Amino acid sequence: MVSELAGTLTTQKIDTEKLRAAFFQPEKIPVPVKFGTSGHRGQLGAGFCALHAKAIAQAVARIHQEEKISGPILVGGDTRLMSRETANLCAEVLAANGLTVVLPDIPVPTPVFSFEILSGRVCACLNGTASHNSPQDMGHKYNPSHGGPADSTLTGKIEKYANEYMAHPDTIQSMPLEEARAKGLVQNADVITPYITELGKRIDFAKIASAPLKFAVHPLGGASLAFYQAIKEKYQLHNLDIVSTEQDPTFYFIPIDHDGKIRMDPSSKYPMSALIKYVQTGVYDFAGASDPDADRFGCATPKGGLISPNHALCVMADYLQRHHKVSGANAIGRTLGTTSLLDRIAQAYHLGLDEVNVGFKYFVPGLREGKYVLSGEESAGMSVSGWTTEKDGIFAVCLLMEITASEGDVSLLYDKLAAQYGTPYYTRVDVPTDEQTKARVKALKAADMASTHEVAGEKVLKVRDTDGLKVYLENSWFLVRPSGTENILKIYAETYVSEDHLQALIKAAQRIL
């Protein structure tokens, strides 16, 4: 049920002092370290506290020592409450274990961690973020030498070691930050200049600058602010306005989302309401946004309002392939819950199509091999081969600006693709649940559907059980899977038949549950 307050500004800031105190001294026993699709997350206090940060850092130090991994570790985070404190604690632990740490004095976007690893300047990273989750939440991600999210084998080892240290905190080593700096174990670094310089080789900023259009970007209070400012200055984008420079860990300036929470989600029309208004009233021809750690993108246009991530991914994939922007790539990658219109685009260009489980980590091998014209997920994450092995919301927003400058409104470009390949009707429904139900759904197998030959009037073609349960039909599909970070079940569905058929698919999926 949509909150009556959705789209309005909050009337009361969160109690930062209470959360700060809970970070250092939780009122409850801290929960064990548990990595979902992209790191450990939880509410400040028992869900994520100083002990979590230090234990994860000590686990990473142990792994680097055991596996003889050499090189500096990049440590930082976004603009959340306790991100800086988390980074400092991690730096102190890593330095005490004799490891060199790069600790920038500014917030660092998730894709920049990946960029720095791939550049060879650092060997891995610890990133303090909870993505677009509510301000009360905090999290931790580890990226190894390939620059992308750690795989389940590695995160399993981090979990095991970290939980051992959680149980025996006296075994965690630590060194005061100033002492570590004095010994040269902790160093600052410029992470803006290398990233935006390389970005200029992949994005046609001259075309954006010369377009008779007005562009807007909103960092949503996140780590991308300094990067967009540097991009605007370096590439003389006089027609680009950064419409908000507000940074406050309460994120009180972000309109309340559909469920009454503050959530800095660039895919939601409520947090994006100001940008939607800008384009609908003609103030701007394009408005883009990145979430706090800048691994997700969002955009709005005069013709389409808020653009679905699925639609934007299709437009970007088509543009990248037509203009040969990713040299040598021969496939498109998408996650299980992402639109199958990408399959049709791939087929038209004689490209391969990789359908992977939910989680950007599954794209890492293909991105490293130069395989992907685009790899994307419906939750507004994307990258391309030759760039980062993490999702990059800054890259996506800049690419969408280039597309708009070159070919027009993203919504109209999507409509052309739908007219050419077929119009999909798509939705995702989040169903609140508990851990027991999540475990039951996670355990579902294709064999459980063996007696089901027809769903919503269509023949069942195949069933996949690698990540939840996905049922493929003649002109449609649906997927049921538990969230890796929240107590919700996600139901995805898409059909090329009709909106009514889409609703029938959702009902069928709910019956299976």
Short mmCIF file of C-alpha atoms in Angstrom, two decimals:
data_model
loop_
_atom_site.label_atom_id
_atom_site.label_comp_id
_atom_site.label_asym_id
_atom_site.label_seq_id
_atom_site.Cartn_x
_atom_site.Cartn_y
_atom_site.Cartn_z
CA MET A 1 0.00 0.00 0.00
CA VAL A 2 1.43 3.38 -1.06
CA SER A 3 2.03 5.77 1.80
CA GLU A 4 0.00 9.00 1.70
CA LEU A 5 3.27 10.78 2.46
CA ALA A 6 5.06 9.37 -0.59
CA GLY A 7 6.81 12.10 -2.52
CA THR A 8 6.82 14.59 0.37
CA LEU A 9 9.82 15.65 2.43
CA THR A 10 10.29 14.16 5.86
CA THR A 11 9.22 16.35 8.77
CA GLN A 12 11.76 14.92 11.20
CA LYS A 13 15.42 13.98 10.79
CA ILE A 14 16.66 10.67 12.10
CA ASP A 15 18.41 10.69 15.47
CA THR A 16 22.02 10.61 14.31
CA GLU A 17 23.46 10.76 17.81
CA LYS A 18 21.50 7.69 18.87
CA LEU A 19 22.62 5.80 15.77
CA ARG A 20 26.21 6.93 16.25
CA ALA A 21 26.15 5.64 19.82
CA ALA A 22 24.58 2.36 18.64
CA PHE A 23 27.37 1.94 16.09
CA PHE A 24 30.00 1.95 18.81
CA GLN A 25 27.93 0.25 21.52
CA PRO A 26 24.94 -1.73 20.19
CA GLU A 27 22.08 -2.28 22.62
CA LYS A 28 21.64 -5.83 21.32
CA ILE A 29 24.13 -8.56 20.47
CA PRO A 30 25.43 -7.80 16.95
CA VAL A 31 24.12 -10.13 14.24
CA PRO A 32 26.68 -12.37 12.49
CA VAL A 33 28.42 -11.15 9.35
CA LYS A 34 26.39 -12.30 6.33
CA PHE A 35 27.17 -11.28 2.75
CA GLY A 36 24.19 -11.02 0.40
CA THR A 37 24.43 -10.35 -3.35
CA SER A 38 26.73 -7.42 -2.60
CA GLY A 39 28.14 -7.31 0.91
CA HIS A 40 26.92 -7.26 4.50
CA ARG A 41 24.18 -4.75 5.36
CA GLY A 42 22.14 -3.88 8.41
CA GLN A 43 20.75 -1.08 10.53
CA LEU A 44 23.33 0.85 12.51
CA GLY A 45 23.66 -0.88 15.85
CA ALA A 46 23.11 -4.63 16.04
CA GLY A 47 22.83 -4.88 12.23
CA PHE A 48 26.07 -3.07 11.47
CA CYS A 49 28.44 -1.72 14.10
CA ALA A 50 32.09 -0.94 14.72
CA LEU A 51 32.75 -4.58 15.56
CA HIS A 52 31.40 -5.68 12.16
CA ALA A 53 33.71 -3.21 10.42
CA LYS A 54 36.80 -4.25 12.37
CA ALA A 55 36.06 -7.99 12.13
CA ILE A 56 35.58 -7.82 8.35
CA ALA A 57 38.79 -5.81 7.98
CA GLN A 58 40.70 -8.33 10.12
CA ALA A 59 39.25 -11.17 8.03
CA VAL A 60 40.40 -9.45 4.84
CA ALA A 61 43.88 -8.89 6.32
CA ARG A 62 44.08 -12.59 7.19
CA ILE A 63 43.08 -13.64 3.68
CA HIS A 64 45.65 -11.30 2.12
CA GLN A 65 48.35 -12.72 4.38
CA GLU A 66 47.35 -16.34 3.78
CA GLU A 67 47.17 -15.94 0.03
CA LYS A 68 50.22 -13.63 -0.12
CA ILE A 69 48.25 -10.88 -1.86
CA SER A 70 50.46 -7.81 -2.19
CA GLY A 71 49.61 -4.20 -2.87
CA PRO A 72 47.66 -1.39 -1.21
CA ILE A 73 44.01 -1.79 -0.26
CA LEU A 74 41.66 1.09 -1.12
CA VAL A 75 39.40 1.88 1.84
CA GLY A 76 36.50 4.34 1.90
CA GLY A 77 32.78 4.71 1.51
CA ASP A 78 29.92 6.94 0.49
CA THR A 79 28.22 9.80 2.36
CA ARG A 80 26.25 7.72 4.87
CA LEU A 81 26.31 8.19 8.59
CA MET A 82 29.36 6.32 9.96
CA SER A 83 30.92 5.73 6.51
CA ARG A 84 33.99 7.78 7.43
CA GLU A 85 34.25 6.13 10.86
CA THR A 86 33.93 2.70 9.26
CA ALA A 87 36.72 3.51 6.79
CA ASN A 88 38.99 4.80 9.54
CA LEU A 89 38.43 1.71 11.69
CA CYS A 90 39.22 -0.56 8.74
CA ALA A 91 42.37 1.41 7.93
CA GLU A 92 43.55 1.04 11.53
CA VAL A 93 43.02 -2.73 11.46
CA LEU A 94 44.64 -3.28 8.08
CA ALA A 95 47.63 -1.11 8.99
CA ALA A 96 48.10 -2.97 12.27
CA ASN A 97 48.39 -6.14 10.18
CA GLY A 98 51.18 -4.56 8.13
CA LEU A 99 49.08 -3.81 5.04
CA THR A 100 49.30 -0.53 3.12
CA VAL A 101 46.04 1.41 2.89
CA VAL A 102 44.89 4.09 0.46
CA LEU A 103 42.34 6.19 2.35
CA PRO A 104 40.99 9.11 0.24
CA ASP A 105 39.76 12.13 2.15
CA ILE A 106 36.54 12.29 0.11
CA PRO A 107 33.59 9.91 -0.34
CA VAL A 108 34.35 7.30 -3.01
CA PRO A 109 31.75 5.88 -5.44
CA THR A 110 31.54 2.10 -5.82
CA PRO A 111 32.60 2.13 -9.51
CA VAL A 112 35.69 4.17 -8.63
CA PHE A 113 36.83 1.43 -6.24
CA SER A 114 36.63 -0.98 -9.19
CA PHE A 115 38.36 1.49 -11.52
CA GLU A 116 41.28 1.93 -9.12
CA ILE A 117 41.73 -1.83 -8.75
CA LEU A 118 41.68 -2.39 -12.51
CA SER A 119 44.17 0.45 -12.98
CA GLY A 120 46.64 -1.50 -10.84
CA ARG A 121 47.07 1.27 -8.29
CA VAL A 122 45.47 -0.88 -5.57
CA CYS A 123 44.93 -4.63 -5.26
CA ALA A 124 41.53 -4.73 -3.52
CA CYS A 125 39.08 -2.55 -1.62
CA LEU A 126 36.82 -2.29 1.41
CA ASN A 127 33.83 -0.10 0.64
CA GLY A 128 31.45 1.21 3.31
CA THR A 129 27.99 1.58 1.80
CA ALA A 130 24.43 0.30 1.93
CA SER A 131 23.68 1.48 -1.62
CA HIS A 132 20.28 3.23 -1.80
CA ASN A 133 18.94 1.77 1.47
CA SER A 134 17.48 4.01 4.16
CA PRO A 135 19.83 6.37 6.08
CA GLN A 136 19.69 4.19 9.21
CA ASP A 137 21.43 1.37 7.31
CA MET A 138 25.11 0.76 6.72
CA GLY A 139 27.08 -1.95 4.98
CA HIS A 140 30.44 -3.27 3.82
CA LYS A 141 31.63 -4.61 0.47
CA TYR A 142 34.90 -6.25 -0.51
CA ASN A 143 36.24 -6.27 -4.06
CA PRO A 144 39.30 -8.42 -4.88
CA SER A 145 41.84 -8.03 -7.69
CA HIS A 146 39.32 -8.38 -10.53
CA GLY A 147 37.58 -5.19 -9.35
CA GLY A 148 34.11 -6.69 -9.17
CA PRO A 149 32.05 -7.99 -6.26
CA ALA A 150 33.63 -10.93 -4.48
CA ASP A 151 32.22 -14.35 -5.39
CA SER A 152 30.44 -16.60 -2.91
CA THR A 153 33.55 -18.69 -2.16
CA LEU A 154 35.49 -15.62 -1.10
CA THR A 155 32.61 -13.98 0.79
CA GLY A 156 32.03 -17.30 2.56
CA LYS A 157 35.61 -17.22 3.81
CA ILE A 158 35.26 -13.57 4.88
CA GLU A 159 32.06 -14.46 6.76
CA LYS A 160 33.74 -17.41 8.51
CA TYR A 161 36.81 -15.47 9.60
CA ALA A 162 34.88 -12.31 10.50
CA ASN A 163 32.45 -14.21 12.70
CA GLU A 164 35.37 -15.82 14.49
CA TYR A 165 36.71 -12.34 15.25
CA MET A 166 33.24 -11.15 16.25
CA ALA A 167 33.24 -13.89 18.88
CA HIS A 168 36.77 -13.01 20.02
CA PRO A 169 37.18 -9.25 19.48
CA ASP A 170 40.38 -9.20 21.53
CA THR A 171 42.11 -11.00 18.63
CA ILE A 172 41.49 -8.07 16.25
CA GLN A 173 44.62 -5.99 15.74
CA SER A 174 44.41 -2.19 15.51
CA MET A 175 46.74 0.79 15.28
CA PRO A 176 45.84 4.49 15.83
CA LEU A 177 45.25 6.18 12.48
CA GLU A 178 47.78 8.95 13.05
CA GLU A 179 50.46 6.39 13.89
CA ALA A 180 49.61 4.46 10.73
CA ARG A 181 49.89 7.67 8.68
CA ALA A 182 53.22 8.52 10.29
CA LYS A 183 54.55 5.07 9.36
CA GLY A 184 53.39 5.49 5.76
CA LEU A 185 50.92 2.64 6.05
CA VAL A 186 47.92 4.91 5.37
CA GLN A 187 48.03 7.36 2.47
CA ASN A 188 45.68 9.79 0.75
CA ALA A 189 45.15 9.70 -3.06
CA ASP A 190 43.43 11.60 -5.87
CA VAL A 191 40.74 9.24 -7.14
CA ILE A 192 38.84 11.85 -9.19
CA THR A 193 41.32 12.85 -11.92
CA PRO A 194 42.19 9.34 -13.22
CA TYR A 195 38.54 8.30 -13.35
CA ILE A 196 37.13 11.34 -15.16
CA THR A 197 40.10 11.46 -17.55
CA GLU A 198 39.52 7.86 -18.62
CA LEU A 199 35.76 8.44 -18.74
CA GLY A 200 36.39 11.14 -21.36
CA LYS A 201 37.80 8.47 -23.70
CA ARG A 202 34.51 6.57 -23.60
CA ILE A 203 31.89 9.32 -23.41
CA ASP A 204 31.59 12.00 -26.12
CA PHE A 205 31.46 14.99 -23.81
CA ALA A 206 32.06 17.36 -26.76
CA LYS A 207 28.77 16.21 -28.28
CA ILE A 208 26.99 16.78 -24.97
CA ALA A 209 28.55 20.24 -24.59
CA SER A 210 27.57 21.32 -28.11
CA ALA A 211 23.98 20.08 -27.96
CA PRO A 212 21.28 22.79 -27.83
CA LEU A 213 19.84 21.06 -24.77
CA LYS A 214 19.84 21.52 -21.02
CA PHE A 215 20.93 18.64 -18.80
CA ALA A 216 20.46 18.15 -15.06
CA VAL A 217 22.20 15.77 -12.68
CA HIS A 218 21.27 14.99 -9.07
CA PRO A 219 23.81 13.04 -6.95
CA LEU A 220 21.03 12.24 -4.42
CA GLY A 221 23.34 13.38 -1.64
CA GLY A 222 25.92 10.78 -2.55
CA ALA A 223 29.56 10.20 -3.38
CA SER A 224 29.18 11.14 -7.06
CA LEU A 225 28.88 14.90 -6.35
CA ALA A 226 32.59 15.75 -6.58
CA PHE A 227 32.90 13.59 -9.69
CA TYR A 228 30.03 15.28 -11.55
CA GLN A 229 31.45 18.66 -10.56
CA ALA A 230 34.85 17.67 -11.95
CA ILE A 231 33.27 16.31 -15.15
CA LYS A 232 31.34 19.56 -15.67
CA GLU A 233 34.48 21.64 -15.21
CA LYS A 234 36.95 19.50 -17.17
CA TYR A 235 34.70 19.02 -20.20
CA GLN A 236 33.16 22.54 -20.08
CA LEU A 237 29.58 21.31 -19.88
CA HIS A 238 27.96 24.73 -19.56
CA ASN A 239 24.59 23.17 -20.40
CA LEU A 240 24.79 20.80 -17.41
CA ASP A 241 23.43 21.82 -14.01
CA ILE A 242 24.14 19.88 -10.85
CA VAL A 243 20.78 20.64 -9.30
CA SER A 244 21.65 19.63 -5.73
CA THR A 245 24.93 19.78 -3.82
CA GLU A 246 23.27 18.85 -0.51
CA GLN A 247 25.08 16.21 1.51
CA ASP A 248 23.62 15.21 4.86
CA PRO A 249 23.70 11.67 6.27
CA THR A 250 20.02 11.91 7.23
CA PHE A 251 19.12 12.45 3.55
CA TYR A 252 16.15 14.52 4.78
CA PHE A 253 16.07 16.38 1.42
CA ILE A 254 15.13 13.21 -0.51
CA PRO A 255 11.32 12.82 -0.91
CA ILE A 256 9.84 9.88 1.00
CA ASP A 257 9.49 6.66 -1.02
CA HIS A 258 6.36 4.55 -1.61
CA ASP A 259 6.52 2.82 1.78
CA GLY A 260 7.06 5.93 3.89
CA LYS A 261 10.84 5.46 4.14
CA ILE A 262 13.62 7.66 2.90
CA ARG A 263 15.31 5.63 0.20
CA MET A 264 17.74 7.19 -2.25
CA ASP A 265 16.57 5.06 -5.16
CA PRO A 266 17.01 6.61 -8.63
CA SER A 267 14.52 4.09 -10.04
CA SER A 268 11.62 5.29 -7.87
CA LYS A 269 9.35 8.13 -8.97
CA TYR A 270 9.14 9.49 -5.42
CA PRO A 271 12.82 10.22 -4.70
CA MET A 272 13.08 11.31 -8.34
CA SER A 273 10.00 13.56 -8.22
CA ALA A 274 11.92 16.85 -8.46
CA LEU A 275 13.79 15.67 -11.56
CA ILE A 276 10.58 14.42 -13.17
CA LYS A 277 9.04 17.84 -12.60
CA TYR A 278 12.07 19.56 -14.12
CA VAL A 279 11.73 17.71 -17.43
CA GLN A 280 7.94 17.76 -17.56
CA THR A 281 7.85 21.53 -17.12
CA GLY A 282 10.50 22.04 -19.78
CA VAL A 283 13.26 23.33 -17.53
CA TYR A 284 15.57 20.51 -18.68
CA ASP A 285 15.69 18.13 -21.65
CA PHE A 286 17.23 15.34 -19.58
CA ALA A 287 17.68 14.70 -15.88
CA GLY A 288 19.90 11.97 -14.46
CA ALA A 289 20.75 10.71 -11.00
CA SER A 290 23.02 8.28 -9.15
CA ASP A 291 22.35 6.66 -5.79
CA PRO A 292 24.63 7.41 -2.77
CA ASP A 293 27.42 5.02 -3.79
CA ALA A 294 26.81 5.75 -7.50
CA ASP A 295 26.47 2.16 -8.65
CA ARG A 296 22.89 2.71 -9.87
CA PHE A 297 21.42 5.20 -12.30
CA GLY A 298 18.11 6.87 -12.97
CA CYS A 299 16.86 9.33 -15.57
CA ALA A 300 13.80 11.30 -16.59
CA THR A 301 12.88 12.87 -19.95
CA PRO A 302 10.14 15.21 -21.23
CA LYS A 303 8.46 12.48 -23.30
CA GLY A 304 8.71 9.62 -20.87
CA GLY A 305 8.91 11.04 -17.36
CA LEU A 306 10.86 8.60 -15.19
CA ILE A 307 12.48 6.04 -17.50
CA SER A 308 12.36 2.40 -16.45
CA PRO A 309 15.86 0.95 -15.98
CA ASN A 310 14.86 -1.86 -18.35
CA HIS A 311 14.01 0.69 -21.04
CA ALA A 312 17.24 2.61 -20.50
CA LEU A 313 19.30 -0.59 -20.68
CA CYS A 314 17.73 -1.48 -24.04
CA VAL A 315 18.42 2.00 -25.45
CA MET A 316 22.01 1.93 -24.19
CA ALA A 317 22.67 -1.58 -25.55
CA ASP A 318 21.31 -0.67 -28.97
CA TYR A 319 23.27 2.60 -29.10
CA LEU A 320 26.53 1.04 -27.93
CA GLN A 321 26.30 -1.70 -30.56
CA ARG A 322 25.25 0.55 -33.45
CA HIS A 323 28.09 2.95 -32.74
CA HIS A 324 30.65 0.20 -32.00
CA LYS A 325 31.46 1.84 -28.67
CA VAL A 326 32.75 -1.37 -27.05
CA SER A 327 35.49 -2.79 -29.21
CA GLY A 328 35.55 -6.56 -29.65
CA ALA A 329 32.48 -7.28 -27.52
CA ASN A 330 30.20 -10.03 -28.83
CA ALA A 331 27.40 -10.44 -26.26
CA ILE A 332 24.88 -8.76 -24.02
CA GLY A 333 24.56 -9.85 -20.41
CA ARG A 334 21.50 -9.53 -18.22
CA THR A 335 20.31 -10.90 -14.89
CA LEU A 336 17.36 -13.30 -14.55
CA GLY A 337 14.88 -10.55 -13.67
CA THR A 338 15.84 -8.14 -16.45
CA THR A 339 13.79 -7.58 -19.62
CA SER A 340 14.03 -10.18 -22.38
CA LEU A 341 13.81 -7.37 -24.94
CA LEU A 342 17.59 -7.37 -24.58
CA ASP A 343 17.54 -10.93 -25.94
CA ARG A 344 15.77 -9.74 -29.07
CA ILE A 345 18.19 -6.86 -29.52
CA ALA A 346 21.13 -9.24 -29.11
CA GLN A 347 19.65 -11.63 -31.67
CA ALA A 348 19.11 -8.83 -34.18
CA TYR A 349 22.79 -7.87 -33.96
CA HIS A 350 23.95 -11.53 -33.96
CA LEU A 351 25.29 -11.13 -30.44
CA GLY A 352 25.36 -13.77 -27.75
CA LEU A 353 23.10 -13.43 -24.70
CA ASP A 354 24.14 -14.40 -21.17
CA GLU A 355 21.34 -14.72 -18.61
CA VAL A 356 22.95 -14.86 -15.17
CA ASN A 357 21.76 -15.12 -11.58
CA VAL A 358 20.98 -11.88 -9.75
CA GLY A 359 24.20 -10.21 -8.65
CA PHE A 360 26.73 -8.22 -10.65
CA LYS A 361 29.47 -10.63 -9.60
CA TYR A 362 28.24 -13.04 -12.27
CA PHE A 363 29.22 -10.58 -15.01
CA VAL A 364 32.81 -10.21 -13.83
CA PRO A 365 34.39 -12.98 -15.97
CA GLY A 366 32.69 -11.73 -19.14
CA LEU A 367 33.51 -8.09 -18.44
CA ARG A 368 37.16 -8.99 -17.89
CA GLU A 369 37.28 -11.03 -21.09
CA GLY A 370 35.95 -8.13 -23.17
CA LYS A 371 32.74 -10.00 -23.91
CA TYR A 372 29.95 -7.55 -23.09
CA VAL A 373 28.58 -4.69 -25.15
CA LEU A 374 26.52 -4.12 -22.02
CA SER A 375 25.85 -6.05 -18.85
CA GLY A 376 22.82 -4.89 -16.91
CA GLU A 377 20.26 -5.61 -14.24
CA GLU A 378 16.70 -4.37 -13.80
CA SER A 379 17.65 -2.67 -10.53
CA ALA A 380 19.49 -0.01 -12.58
CA GLY A 381 23.02 -1.35 -12.62
CA MET A 382 25.18 -1.55 -15.73
CA SER A 383 28.71 -1.53 -17.10
CA VAL A 384 30.54 -2.43 -20.30
CA SER A 385 33.66 -4.41 -21.10
CA GLY A 386 36.81 -2.32 -20.95
CA TRP A 387 35.39 -0.20 -18.15
CA THR A 388 34.56 -1.23 -14.56
CA THR A 389 33.64 -4.68 -13.30
CA GLU A 390 31.21 -3.00 -10.91
CA LYS A 391 27.97 -1.23 -11.74
CA ASP A 392 28.63 2.37 -12.70
CA GLY A 393 25.81 4.89 -12.32
CA ILE A 394 28.04 7.83 -13.31
CA PHE A 395 29.01 6.14 -16.58
CA ALA A 396 25.35 5.29 -17.26
CA VAL A 397 24.13 8.86 -16.68
CA CYS A 398 26.88 10.31 -18.89
CA LEU A 399 26.16 7.75 -21.63
CA LEU A 400 22.45 8.58 -21.51
CA MET A 401 23.32 12.28 -21.86
CA GLU A 402 25.43 11.44 -24.93
CA ILE A 403 22.58 9.40 -26.40
CA THR A 404 20.12 12.26 -25.79
CA ALA A 405 22.52 14.77 -27.38
CA SER A 406 23.05 12.49 -30.39
CA GLU A 407 19.63 10.93 -31.02
CA GLY A 408 16.96 12.53 -28.88
CA ASP A 409 14.63 11.61 -26.04
CA VAL A 410 15.42 8.21 -24.47
CA SER A 411 11.72 7.39 -24.19
CA LEU A 412 11.13 7.85 -27.93
CA LEU A 413 14.21 5.76 -28.70
CA TYR A 414 12.81 2.96 -26.54
CA ASP A 415 9.45 3.20 -28.29
CA LYS A 416 11.21 2.63 -31.62
CA LEU A 417 12.87 -0.49 -30.24
CA ALA A 418 9.56 -1.80 -28.87
CA ALA A 419 7.88 -1.17 -32.23
CA GLN A 420 10.66 -3.09 -33.95
CA TYR A 421 11.03 -6.04 -31.58
CA GLY A 422 7.76 -6.20 -29.65
CA THR A 423 6.37 -4.38 -26.62
CA PRO A 424 6.98 -6.14 -23.31
CA TYR A 425 4.73 -5.60 -20.27
CA TYR A 426 6.88 -5.88 -17.18
CA THR A 427 6.57 -5.57 -13.41
CA ARG A 428 8.22 -6.47 -10.13
CA VAL A 429 6.25 -7.01 -6.94
CA ASP A 430 7.93 -7.14 -3.51
CA VAL A 431 6.14 -9.30 -0.95
CA PRO A 432 7.08 -8.87 2.75
CA THR A 433 8.08 -12.18 4.31
CA ASP A 434 10.25 -13.85 6.97
CA GLU A 435 13.49 -15.83 6.95
CA GLN A 436 11.67 -19.19 7.12
CA THR A 437 9.59 -18.46 4.02
CA LYS A 438 12.64 -17.10 2.19
CA ALA A 439 14.46 -20.37 2.92
CA ARG A 440 11.51 -22.40 1.61
CA VAL A 441 11.33 -20.42 -1.62
CA LYS A 442 15.10 -20.59 -2.05
CA ALA A 443 14.84 -24.39 -1.81
CA LEU A 444 12.29 -24.68 -4.66
CA LYS A 445 13.52 -26.78 -7.58
CA ALA A 446 12.49 -27.16 -11.20
CA ALA A 447 11.22 -30.62 -10.32
CA ASP A 448 8.58 -29.01 -8.10
CA MET A 449 7.00 -27.66 -11.29
CA ALA A 450 7.10 -31.00 -13.13
CA SER A 451 3.33 -31.46 -13.02
CA THR A 452 2.63 -27.89 -14.20
CA HIS A 453 2.37 -27.79 -17.98
CA GLU A 454 0.50 -24.53 -18.44
CA VAL A 455 0.47 -21.17 -16.65
CA ALA A 456 -1.79 -18.20 -17.46
CA GLY A 457 -2.92 -19.90 -20.67
CA GLU A 458 0.59 -20.52 -21.99
CA LYS A 459 2.65 -23.68 -22.28
CA VAL A 460 5.58 -24.08 -19.88
CA LEU A 461 8.74 -24.32 -21.99
CA LYS A 462 11.32 -24.72 -19.23
CA VAL A 463 12.00 -23.98 -15.57
CA ARG A 464 15.26 -22.66 -14.08
CA ASP A 465 16.09 -23.01 -10.40
CA THR A 466 19.59 -21.52 -10.13
CA ASP A 467 18.38 -18.40 -8.28
CA GLY A 468 14.81 -18.72 -7.10
CA LEU A 469 12.40 -20.24 -9.60
CA LYS A 470 12.04 -18.86 -13.13
CA VAL A 471 9.29 -20.24 -15.39
CA TYR A 472 9.63 -19.64 -19.14
CA LEU A 473 6.41 -19.62 -21.18
CA GLU A 474 5.65 -19.16 -24.88
CA ASN A 475 5.46 -15.35 -24.83
CA SER A 476 6.26 -14.56 -21.23
CA TRP A 477 8.11 -15.52 -18.06
CA PHE A 478 8.01 -15.02 -14.31
CA LEU A 479 10.59 -15.33 -11.57
CA VAL A 480 10.18 -15.76 -7.82
CA ARG A 481 13.26 -15.25 -5.64
CA PRO A 482 14.07 -14.18 -2.08
CA SER A 483 16.03 -10.99 -1.54
CA GLY A 484 19.60 -11.48 -0.36
CA THR A 485 19.56 -8.41 1.90
CA GLU A 486 15.93 -7.80 2.98
CA ASN A 487 12.99 -9.89 4.26
CA ILE A 488 11.06 -9.72 1.01
CA LEU A 489 10.21 -12.07 -1.84
CA LYS A 490 10.60 -10.56 -5.27
CA ILE A 491 8.21 -11.57 -8.04
CA TYR A 492 9.25 -10.50 -11.54
CA ALA A 493 7.08 -11.02 -14.61
CA GLU A 494 7.15 -10.03 -18.27
CA THR A 495 4.87 -10.79 -21.19
CA TYR A 496 4.51 -9.68 -24.79
CA VAL A 497 0.73 -10.40 -24.70
CA SER A 498 -1.06 -7.71 -22.66
CA GLU A 499 -1.25 -5.91 -19.33
CA ASP A 500 -4.06 -8.29 -18.27
CA HIS A 501 -1.83 -11.26 -19.01
CA LEU A 502 0.90 -9.68 -16.88
CA GLN A 503 -1.45 -9.56 -13.89
CA ALA A 504 -2.41 -13.19 -14.52
CA LEU A 505 1.28 -14.12 -14.36
CA ILE A 506 1.69 -12.36 -11.01
CA LYS A 507 -1.33 -14.20 -9.58
CA ALA A 508 0.07 -17.50 -10.84
CA ALA A 509 3.40 -16.80 -9.17
CA GLN A 510 1.67 -15.94 -5.90
CA ARG A 511 -0.24 -19.23 -6.02
CA ILE A 512 3.06 -21.08 -6.36
CA LEU A 513 4.30 -19.31 -3.24
#
